[in-house]
mmCIF file of C-alpha atoms in Angstrom:
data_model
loop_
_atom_site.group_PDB
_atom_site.id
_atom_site.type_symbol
_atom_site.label_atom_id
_atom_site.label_comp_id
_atom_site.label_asym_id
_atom_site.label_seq_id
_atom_site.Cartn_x
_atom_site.Cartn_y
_atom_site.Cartn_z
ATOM 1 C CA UNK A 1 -17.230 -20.774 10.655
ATOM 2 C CA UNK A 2 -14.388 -23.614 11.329
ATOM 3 C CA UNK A 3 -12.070 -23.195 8.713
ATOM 4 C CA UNK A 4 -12.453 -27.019 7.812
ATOM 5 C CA UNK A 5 -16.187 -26.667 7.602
ATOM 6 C CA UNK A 6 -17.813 -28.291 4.501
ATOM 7 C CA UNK A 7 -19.394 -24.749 4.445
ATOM 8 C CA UNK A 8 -16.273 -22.886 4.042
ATOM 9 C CA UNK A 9 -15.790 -24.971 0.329
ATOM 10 C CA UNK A 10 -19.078 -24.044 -0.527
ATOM 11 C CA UNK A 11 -18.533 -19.879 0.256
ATOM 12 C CA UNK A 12 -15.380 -19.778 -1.615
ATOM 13 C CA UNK A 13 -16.776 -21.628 -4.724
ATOM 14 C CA UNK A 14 -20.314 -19.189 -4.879
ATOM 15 C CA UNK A 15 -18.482 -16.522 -4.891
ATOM 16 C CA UNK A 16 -16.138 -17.635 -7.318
ATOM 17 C CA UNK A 17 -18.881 -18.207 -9.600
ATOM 18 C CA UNK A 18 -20.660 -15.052 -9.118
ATOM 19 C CA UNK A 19 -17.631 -13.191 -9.598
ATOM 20 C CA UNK A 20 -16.642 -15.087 -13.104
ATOM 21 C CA UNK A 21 -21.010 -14.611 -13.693
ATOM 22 C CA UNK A 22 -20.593 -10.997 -13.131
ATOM 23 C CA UNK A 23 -17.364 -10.186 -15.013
ATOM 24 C CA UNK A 24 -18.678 -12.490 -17.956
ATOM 25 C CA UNK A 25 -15.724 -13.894 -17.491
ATOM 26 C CA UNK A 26 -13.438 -11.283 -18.004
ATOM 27 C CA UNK A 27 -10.365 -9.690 -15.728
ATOM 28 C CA UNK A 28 -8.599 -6.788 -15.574
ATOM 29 C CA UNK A 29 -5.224 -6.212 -15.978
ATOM 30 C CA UNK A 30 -3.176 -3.443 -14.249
ATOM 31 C CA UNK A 31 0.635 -2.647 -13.757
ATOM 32 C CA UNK A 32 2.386 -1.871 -10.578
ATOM 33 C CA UNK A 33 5.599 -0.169 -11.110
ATOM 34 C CA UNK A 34 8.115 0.621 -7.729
ATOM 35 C CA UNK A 35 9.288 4.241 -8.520
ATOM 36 C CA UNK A 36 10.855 5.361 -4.799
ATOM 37 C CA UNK A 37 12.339 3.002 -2.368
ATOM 38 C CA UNK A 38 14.516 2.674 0.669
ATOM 39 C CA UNK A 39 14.722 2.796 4.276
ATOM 40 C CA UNK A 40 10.696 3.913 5.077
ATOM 41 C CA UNK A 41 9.510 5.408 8.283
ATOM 42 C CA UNK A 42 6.373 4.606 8.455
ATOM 43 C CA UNK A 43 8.274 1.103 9.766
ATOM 44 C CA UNK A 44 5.175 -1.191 8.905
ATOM 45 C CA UNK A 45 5.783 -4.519 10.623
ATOM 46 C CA UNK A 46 5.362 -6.915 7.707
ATOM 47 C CA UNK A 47 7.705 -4.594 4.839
ATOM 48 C CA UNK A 48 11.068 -5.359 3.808
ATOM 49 C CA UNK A 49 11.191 -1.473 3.138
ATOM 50 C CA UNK A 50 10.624 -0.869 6.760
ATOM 51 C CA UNK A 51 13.323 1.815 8.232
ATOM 52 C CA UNK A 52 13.811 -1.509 11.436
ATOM 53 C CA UNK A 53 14.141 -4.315 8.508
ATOM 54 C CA UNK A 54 16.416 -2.681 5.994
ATOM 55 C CA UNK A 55 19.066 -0.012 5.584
ATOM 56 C CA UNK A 56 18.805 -0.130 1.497
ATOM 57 C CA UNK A 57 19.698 3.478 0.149
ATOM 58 C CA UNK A 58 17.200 5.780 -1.196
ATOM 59 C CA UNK A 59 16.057 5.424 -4.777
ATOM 60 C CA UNK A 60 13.935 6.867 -7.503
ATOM 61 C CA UNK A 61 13.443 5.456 -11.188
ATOM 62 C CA UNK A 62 15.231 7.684 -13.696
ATOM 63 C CA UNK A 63 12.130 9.055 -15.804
ATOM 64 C CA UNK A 64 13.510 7.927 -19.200
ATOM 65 C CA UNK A 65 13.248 4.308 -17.243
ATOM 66 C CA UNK A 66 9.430 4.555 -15.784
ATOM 67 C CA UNK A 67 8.497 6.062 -19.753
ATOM 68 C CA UNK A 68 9.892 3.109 -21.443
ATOM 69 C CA UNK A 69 8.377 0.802 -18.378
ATOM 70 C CA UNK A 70 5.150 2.252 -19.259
ATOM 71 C CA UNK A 71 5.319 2.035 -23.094
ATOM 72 C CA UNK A 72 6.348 -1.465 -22.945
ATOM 73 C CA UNK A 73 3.789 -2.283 -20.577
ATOM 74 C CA UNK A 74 0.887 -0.633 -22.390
ATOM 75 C CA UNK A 75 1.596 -1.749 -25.944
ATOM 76 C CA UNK A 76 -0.174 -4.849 -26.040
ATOM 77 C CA UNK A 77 -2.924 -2.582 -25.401
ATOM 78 C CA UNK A 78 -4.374 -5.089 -22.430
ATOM 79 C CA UNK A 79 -3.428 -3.108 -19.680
ATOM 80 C CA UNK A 80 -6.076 -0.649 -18.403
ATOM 81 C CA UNK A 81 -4.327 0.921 -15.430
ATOM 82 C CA UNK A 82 -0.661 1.291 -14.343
ATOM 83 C CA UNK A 83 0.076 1.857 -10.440
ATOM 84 C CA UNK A 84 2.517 4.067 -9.091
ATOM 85 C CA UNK A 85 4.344 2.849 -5.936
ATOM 86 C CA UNK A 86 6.534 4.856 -3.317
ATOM 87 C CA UNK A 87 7.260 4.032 0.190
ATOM 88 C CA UNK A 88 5.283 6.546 2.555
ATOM 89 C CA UNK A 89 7.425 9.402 3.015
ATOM 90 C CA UNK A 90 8.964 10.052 -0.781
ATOM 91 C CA UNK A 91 8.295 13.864 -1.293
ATOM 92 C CA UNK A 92 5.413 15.056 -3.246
ATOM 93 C CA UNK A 93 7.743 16.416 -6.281
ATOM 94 C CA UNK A 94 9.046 13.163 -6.269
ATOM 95 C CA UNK A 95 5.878 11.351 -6.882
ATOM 96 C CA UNK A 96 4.119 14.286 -8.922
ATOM 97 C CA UNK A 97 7.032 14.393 -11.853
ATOM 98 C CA UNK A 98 6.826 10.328 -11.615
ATOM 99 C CA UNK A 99 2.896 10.924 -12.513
ATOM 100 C CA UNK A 100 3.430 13.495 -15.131
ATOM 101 C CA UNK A 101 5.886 11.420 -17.124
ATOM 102 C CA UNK A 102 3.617 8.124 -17.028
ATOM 103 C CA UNK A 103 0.625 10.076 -18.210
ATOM 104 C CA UNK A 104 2.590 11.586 -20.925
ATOM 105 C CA UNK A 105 3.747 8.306 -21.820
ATOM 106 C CA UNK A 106 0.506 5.651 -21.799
ATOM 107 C CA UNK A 107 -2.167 5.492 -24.148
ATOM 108 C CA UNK A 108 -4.922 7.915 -23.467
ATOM 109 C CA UNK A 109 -7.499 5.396 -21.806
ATOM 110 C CA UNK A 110 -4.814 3.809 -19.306
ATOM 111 C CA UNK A 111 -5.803 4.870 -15.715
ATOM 112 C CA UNK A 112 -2.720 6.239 -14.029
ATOM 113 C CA UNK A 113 -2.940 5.566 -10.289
ATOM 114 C CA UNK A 114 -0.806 6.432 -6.893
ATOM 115 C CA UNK A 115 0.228 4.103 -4.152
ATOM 116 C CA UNK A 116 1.594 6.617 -1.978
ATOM 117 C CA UNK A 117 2.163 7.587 1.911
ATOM 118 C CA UNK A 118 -0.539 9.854 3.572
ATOM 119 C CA UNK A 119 -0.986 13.441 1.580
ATOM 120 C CA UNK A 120 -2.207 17.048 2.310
ATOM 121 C CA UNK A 121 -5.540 18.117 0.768
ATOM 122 C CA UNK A 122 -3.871 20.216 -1.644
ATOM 123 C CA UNK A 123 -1.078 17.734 -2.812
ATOM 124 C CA UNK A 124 -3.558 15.423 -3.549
ATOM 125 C CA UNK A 125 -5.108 18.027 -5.941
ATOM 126 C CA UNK A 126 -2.025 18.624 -7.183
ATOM 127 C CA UNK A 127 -1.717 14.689 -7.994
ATOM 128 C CA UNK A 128 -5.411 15.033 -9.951
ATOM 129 C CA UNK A 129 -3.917 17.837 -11.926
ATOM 130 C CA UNK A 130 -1.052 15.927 -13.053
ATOM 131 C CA UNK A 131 -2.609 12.930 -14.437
ATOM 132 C CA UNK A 132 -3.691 11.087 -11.562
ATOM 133 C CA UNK A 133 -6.930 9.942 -11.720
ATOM 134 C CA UNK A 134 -7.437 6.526 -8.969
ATOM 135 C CA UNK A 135 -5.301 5.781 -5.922
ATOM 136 C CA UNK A 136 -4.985 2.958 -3.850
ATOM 137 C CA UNK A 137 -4.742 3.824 0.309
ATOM 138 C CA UNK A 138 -5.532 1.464 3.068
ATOM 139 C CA UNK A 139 -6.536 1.464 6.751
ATOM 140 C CA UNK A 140 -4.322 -1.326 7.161
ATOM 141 C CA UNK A 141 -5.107 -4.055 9.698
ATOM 142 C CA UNK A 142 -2.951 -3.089 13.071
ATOM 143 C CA UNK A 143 -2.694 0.777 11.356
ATOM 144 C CA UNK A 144 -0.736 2.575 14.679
ATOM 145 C CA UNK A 145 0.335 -0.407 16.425
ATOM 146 C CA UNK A 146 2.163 -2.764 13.367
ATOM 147 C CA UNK A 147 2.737 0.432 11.816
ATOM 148 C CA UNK A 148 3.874 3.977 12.888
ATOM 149 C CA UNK A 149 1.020 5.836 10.544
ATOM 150 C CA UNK A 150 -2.424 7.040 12.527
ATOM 151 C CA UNK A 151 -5.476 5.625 10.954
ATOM 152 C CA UNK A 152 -6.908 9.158 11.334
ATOM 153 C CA UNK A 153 -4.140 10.627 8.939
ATOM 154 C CA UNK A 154 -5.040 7.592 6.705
ATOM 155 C CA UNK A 155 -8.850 8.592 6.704
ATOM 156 C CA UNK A 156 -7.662 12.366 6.154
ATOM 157 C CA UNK A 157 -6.218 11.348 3.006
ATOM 158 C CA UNK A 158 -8.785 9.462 2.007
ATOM 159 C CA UNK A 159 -11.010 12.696 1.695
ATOM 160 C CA UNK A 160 -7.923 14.528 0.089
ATOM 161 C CA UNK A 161 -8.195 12.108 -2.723
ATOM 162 C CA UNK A 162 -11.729 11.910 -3.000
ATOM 163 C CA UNK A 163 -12.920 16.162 -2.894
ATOM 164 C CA UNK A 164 -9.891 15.935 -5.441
ATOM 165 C CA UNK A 165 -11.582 14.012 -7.648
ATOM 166 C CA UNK A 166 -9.461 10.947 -7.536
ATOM 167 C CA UNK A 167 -11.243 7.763 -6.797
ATOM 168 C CA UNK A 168 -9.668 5.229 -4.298
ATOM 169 C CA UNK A 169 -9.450 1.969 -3.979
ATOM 170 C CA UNK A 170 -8.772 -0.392 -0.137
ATOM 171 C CA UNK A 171 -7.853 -3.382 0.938
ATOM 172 C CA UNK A 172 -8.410 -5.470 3.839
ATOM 173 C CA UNK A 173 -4.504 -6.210 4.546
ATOM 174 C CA UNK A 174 -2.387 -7.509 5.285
ATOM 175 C CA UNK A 175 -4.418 -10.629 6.659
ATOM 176 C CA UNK A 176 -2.230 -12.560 9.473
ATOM 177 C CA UNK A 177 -2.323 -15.430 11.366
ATOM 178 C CA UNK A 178 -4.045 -13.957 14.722
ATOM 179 C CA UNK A 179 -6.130 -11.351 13.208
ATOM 180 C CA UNK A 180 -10.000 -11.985 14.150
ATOM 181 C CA UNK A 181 -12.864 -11.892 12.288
ATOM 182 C CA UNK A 182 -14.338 -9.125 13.719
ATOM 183 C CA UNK A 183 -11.279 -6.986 13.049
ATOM 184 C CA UNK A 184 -11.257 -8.162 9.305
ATOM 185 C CA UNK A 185 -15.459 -7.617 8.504
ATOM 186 C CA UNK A 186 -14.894 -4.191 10.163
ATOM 187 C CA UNK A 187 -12.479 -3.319 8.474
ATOM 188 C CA UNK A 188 -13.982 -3.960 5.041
ATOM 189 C CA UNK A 189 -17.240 -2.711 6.089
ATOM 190 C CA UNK A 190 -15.774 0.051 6.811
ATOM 191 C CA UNK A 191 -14.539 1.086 3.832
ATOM 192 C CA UNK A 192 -17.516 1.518 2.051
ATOM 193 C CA UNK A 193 -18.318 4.129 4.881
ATOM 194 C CA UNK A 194 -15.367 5.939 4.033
ATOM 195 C CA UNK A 195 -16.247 6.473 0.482
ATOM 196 C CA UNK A 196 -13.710 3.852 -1.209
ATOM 197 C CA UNK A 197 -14.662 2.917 -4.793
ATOM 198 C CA UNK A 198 -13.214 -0.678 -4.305
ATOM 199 C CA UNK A 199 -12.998 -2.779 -1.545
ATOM 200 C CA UNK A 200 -10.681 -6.060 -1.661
ATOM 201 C CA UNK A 201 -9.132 -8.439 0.944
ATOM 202 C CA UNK A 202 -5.333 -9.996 0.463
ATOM 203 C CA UNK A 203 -3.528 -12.271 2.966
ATOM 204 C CA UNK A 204 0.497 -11.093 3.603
ATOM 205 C CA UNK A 205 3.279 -12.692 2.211
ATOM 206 C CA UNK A 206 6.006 -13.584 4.893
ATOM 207 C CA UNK A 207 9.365 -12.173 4.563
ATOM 208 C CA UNK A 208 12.129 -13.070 6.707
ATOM 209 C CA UNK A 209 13.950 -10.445 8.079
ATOM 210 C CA UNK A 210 10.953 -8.175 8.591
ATOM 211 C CA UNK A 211 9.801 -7.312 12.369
ATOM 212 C CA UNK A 212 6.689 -9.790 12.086
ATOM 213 C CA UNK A 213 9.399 -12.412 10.894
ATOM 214 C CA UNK A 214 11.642 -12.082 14.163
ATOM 215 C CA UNK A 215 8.204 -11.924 15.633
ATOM 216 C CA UNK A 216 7.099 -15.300 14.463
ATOM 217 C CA UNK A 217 4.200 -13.904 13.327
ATOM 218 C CA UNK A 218 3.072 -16.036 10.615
ATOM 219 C CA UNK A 219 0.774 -16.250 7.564
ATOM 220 C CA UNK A 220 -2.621 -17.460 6.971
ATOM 221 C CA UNK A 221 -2.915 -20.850 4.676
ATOM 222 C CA UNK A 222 -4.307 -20.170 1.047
ATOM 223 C CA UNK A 223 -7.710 -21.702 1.385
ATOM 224 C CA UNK A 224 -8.476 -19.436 4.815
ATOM 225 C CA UNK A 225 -7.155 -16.847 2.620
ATOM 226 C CA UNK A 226 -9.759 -17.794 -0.019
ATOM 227 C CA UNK A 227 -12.526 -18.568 2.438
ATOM 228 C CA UNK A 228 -11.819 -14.765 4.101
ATOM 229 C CA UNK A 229 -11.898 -12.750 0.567
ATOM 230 C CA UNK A 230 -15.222 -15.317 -0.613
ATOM 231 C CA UNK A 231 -17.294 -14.174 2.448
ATOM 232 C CA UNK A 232 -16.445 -10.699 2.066
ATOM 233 C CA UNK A 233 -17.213 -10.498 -1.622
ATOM 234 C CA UNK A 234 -20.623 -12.095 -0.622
ATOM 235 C CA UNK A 235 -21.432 -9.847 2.081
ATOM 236 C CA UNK A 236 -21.248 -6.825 -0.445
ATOM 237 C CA UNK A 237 -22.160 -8.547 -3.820
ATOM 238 C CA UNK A 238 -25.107 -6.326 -4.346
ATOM 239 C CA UNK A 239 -22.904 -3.689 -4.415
ATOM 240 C CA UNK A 240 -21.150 -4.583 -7.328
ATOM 241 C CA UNK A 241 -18.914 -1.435 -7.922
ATOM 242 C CA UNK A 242 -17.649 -2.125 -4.046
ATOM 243 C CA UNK A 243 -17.598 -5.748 -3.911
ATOM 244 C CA UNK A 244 -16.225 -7.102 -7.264
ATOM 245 C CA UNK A 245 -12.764 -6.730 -6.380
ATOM 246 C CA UNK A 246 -13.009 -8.338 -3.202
ATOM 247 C CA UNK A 247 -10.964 -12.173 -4.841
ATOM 248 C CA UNK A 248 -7.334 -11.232 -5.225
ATOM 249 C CA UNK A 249 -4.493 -13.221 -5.251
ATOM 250 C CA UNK A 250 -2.089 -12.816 -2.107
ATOM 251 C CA UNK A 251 -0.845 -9.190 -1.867
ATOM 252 C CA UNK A 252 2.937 -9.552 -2.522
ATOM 253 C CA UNK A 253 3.077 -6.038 -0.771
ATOM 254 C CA UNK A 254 6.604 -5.809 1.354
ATOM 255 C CA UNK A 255 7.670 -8.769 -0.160
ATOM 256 C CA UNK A 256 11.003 -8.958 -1.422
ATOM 257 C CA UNK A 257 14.436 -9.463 0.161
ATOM 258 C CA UNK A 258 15.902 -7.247 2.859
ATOM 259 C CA UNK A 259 17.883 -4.902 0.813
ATOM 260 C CA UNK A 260 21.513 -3.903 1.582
ATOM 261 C CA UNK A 261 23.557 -0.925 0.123
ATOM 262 C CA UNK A 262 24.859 -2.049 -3.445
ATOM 263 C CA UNK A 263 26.346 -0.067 -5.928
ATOM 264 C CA UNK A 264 23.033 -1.211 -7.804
ATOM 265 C CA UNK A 265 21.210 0.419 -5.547
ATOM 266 C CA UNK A 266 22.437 4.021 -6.127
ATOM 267 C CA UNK A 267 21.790 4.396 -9.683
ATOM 268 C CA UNK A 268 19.098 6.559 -10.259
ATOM 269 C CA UNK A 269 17.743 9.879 -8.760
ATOM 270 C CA UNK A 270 18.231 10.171 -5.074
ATOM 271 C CA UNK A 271 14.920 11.232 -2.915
ATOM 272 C CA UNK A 272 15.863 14.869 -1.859
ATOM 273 C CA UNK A 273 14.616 14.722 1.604
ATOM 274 C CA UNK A 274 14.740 14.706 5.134
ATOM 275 C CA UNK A 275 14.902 10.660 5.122
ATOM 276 C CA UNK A 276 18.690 10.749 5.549
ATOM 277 C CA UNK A 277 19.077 13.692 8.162
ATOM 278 C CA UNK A 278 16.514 11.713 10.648
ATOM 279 C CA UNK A 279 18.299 8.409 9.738
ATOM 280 C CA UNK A 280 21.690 9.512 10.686
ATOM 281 C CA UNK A 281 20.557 11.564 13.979
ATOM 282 C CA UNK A 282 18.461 8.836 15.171
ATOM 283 C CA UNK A 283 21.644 6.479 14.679
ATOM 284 C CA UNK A 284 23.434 8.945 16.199
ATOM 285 C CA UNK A 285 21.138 8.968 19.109
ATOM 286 C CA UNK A 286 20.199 5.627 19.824
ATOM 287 C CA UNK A 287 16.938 3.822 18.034
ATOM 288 C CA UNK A 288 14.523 5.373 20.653
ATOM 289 C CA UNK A 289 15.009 8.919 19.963
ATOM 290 C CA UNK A 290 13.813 8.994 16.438
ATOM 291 C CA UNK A 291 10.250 9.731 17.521
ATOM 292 C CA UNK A 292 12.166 13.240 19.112
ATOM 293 C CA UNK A 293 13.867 13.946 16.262
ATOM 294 C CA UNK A 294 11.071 13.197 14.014
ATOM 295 C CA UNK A 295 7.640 13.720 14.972
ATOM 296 C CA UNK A 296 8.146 17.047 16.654
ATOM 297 C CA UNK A 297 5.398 16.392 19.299
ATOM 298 C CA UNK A 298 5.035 14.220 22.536
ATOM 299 C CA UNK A 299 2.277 12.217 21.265
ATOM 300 C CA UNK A 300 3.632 9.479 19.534
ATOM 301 C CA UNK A 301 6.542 8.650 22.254
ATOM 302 C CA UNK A 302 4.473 6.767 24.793
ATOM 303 C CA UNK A 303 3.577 4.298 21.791
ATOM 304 C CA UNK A 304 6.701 3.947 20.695
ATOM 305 C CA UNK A 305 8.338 3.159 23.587
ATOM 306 C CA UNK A 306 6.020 0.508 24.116
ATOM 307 C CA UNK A 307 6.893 -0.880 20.858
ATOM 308 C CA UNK A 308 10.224 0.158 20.340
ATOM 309 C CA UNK A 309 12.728 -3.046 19.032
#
């Protein structure tokens, strides 16, 4: 409906009380902590991590920092789940010690959960076996066209979690100005297809310097925001366990401010990877040939020369 439609006030208040009438009133609180940054190739259109936005060095949190991070966060004793965060392509070890030392360190009842790139069957066992127990991974909206992942990779991992044991959580985002509403109900439809415990809906956060920012692709207005994640929570309310999480606040996901190299920067444990080998021949090479150097196959080339910056 018109986004000025008297309508529109009434869907985003109904749901608002059915969600406060189901919760009793009551939230959840969970903790997102960054663990691995820098330059990211999965080059997501809207992320200040993105290997086209930023040339930030690689990082990891030293684990005596993410165990007092996680004590500190958990000692109130309100927080029921603390959140892992890497950018897509941090190695497995990377992410697995990461998990090991947060279990080790939270209380007993404190979910531990990964926000992580796409991951083999058997990693993500190896991620239940450690401590993980919930992850969050999205079909983003514009997955293989704003961003250089392939929704079926996505999906695959998706199934890795869940025949692991882990239960996952979605979200419909990043909502833009210019997506449609077809593409947005699909996509949260979808997800309960898929299997996802949660579904949820957040509008993105503008960042200059990112390739939607050059783009002048802009954000949706708080109240469309609100009128988007109000419909969608209503469409699925008997499903409770699905639909309950569908009001958040704006994701602040890739928000931030285009990192340079600062001797700040390089404290910590540097990602052992191939990260900086494909970096420096792609510079080497010219922007364009990182797909060669990369991907190893023919199949993603045609794409990316269609988007290439």
């Amino acid at each position: 409906m018109p986004r000025g439609f008297p309508r529109a006030s009434a869907i985003i208040s109904h749901a608002h009380s059915l969600a406060l009438s189901a919760q009793e009133g009551i939230g959840e609180i969970g903790a997102q902590i960054g663990i691995a940054t820098g330059p990211c190739h999965a080059d997501c259109a809207f992320c200040a991590f993105a290997f086209s936005t930023t040339d930030a060095d690689d990082y990891v949190m030293p684990e005596d920092v993410l165990r007092r991070y996680v004590r500190e966060t958990t000692a109130a004793g309100d927080v029921s789940c603390i959140s892992l965060m890497t950018i897509n392509d941090t190695e497995i070890d990377v992410l697995l010690d990461a998990v090991r030392t947060a279990r080790a360190a939270a209380p007993s009842d404190v979910v531990i959960a990964v926000n992580t790139g796409d991951r083999a069957p058997e990693e993500c066992a190896e991620l239940r076996r450690a401590g993980a127990s919930r992850a969050y991974h999205a079909l983003r909206l514009g997955e293989g066209a704003i961003t250089w992942l392939e929704p079926r990779d996505r999906l695959e991992t998706v199934r890795g979690f869940i025949g692991a044991g882990i239960e996952v959580y979605a979200g419909t985002e990043p909502v833009y100005a210019g997506v449609s509403d077809r593409e947005i109900a699909s996509n949260y439809l979808g997800g309960m297809q898929y299997g996802f415990r949660h579904g949820s809906s957040s509008a993105m956060v503008p960042v200059g310097g990112t390739r939607f920012s050059r783009q002048g692709v802009g954000a949706v207005s708080a109240r469309r925001a609100d009128q988007i994640s109000s419909a969608l929570l209503l469409s699925t309310f008997a499903d409770r366990e699905y639909g309950r999480s569908a009001i958040t606040e704006a994701s602040t996901a890739g928000s931030g401010r285009c990192l340079r190299s600062s001797p700040g920067a390089r404290r910590g444990r540097r990602i052992i990877s191939r990260r900086r080998t494909r970096r420096r021949a792609c510079r080497a090479q010219g922007r364009g040939s990182w797909n060669r150097v990369t991907a190893g196959s023919g199949r993603r080339t045609g794409r990316y020369a269609v988007s290439a910056r």
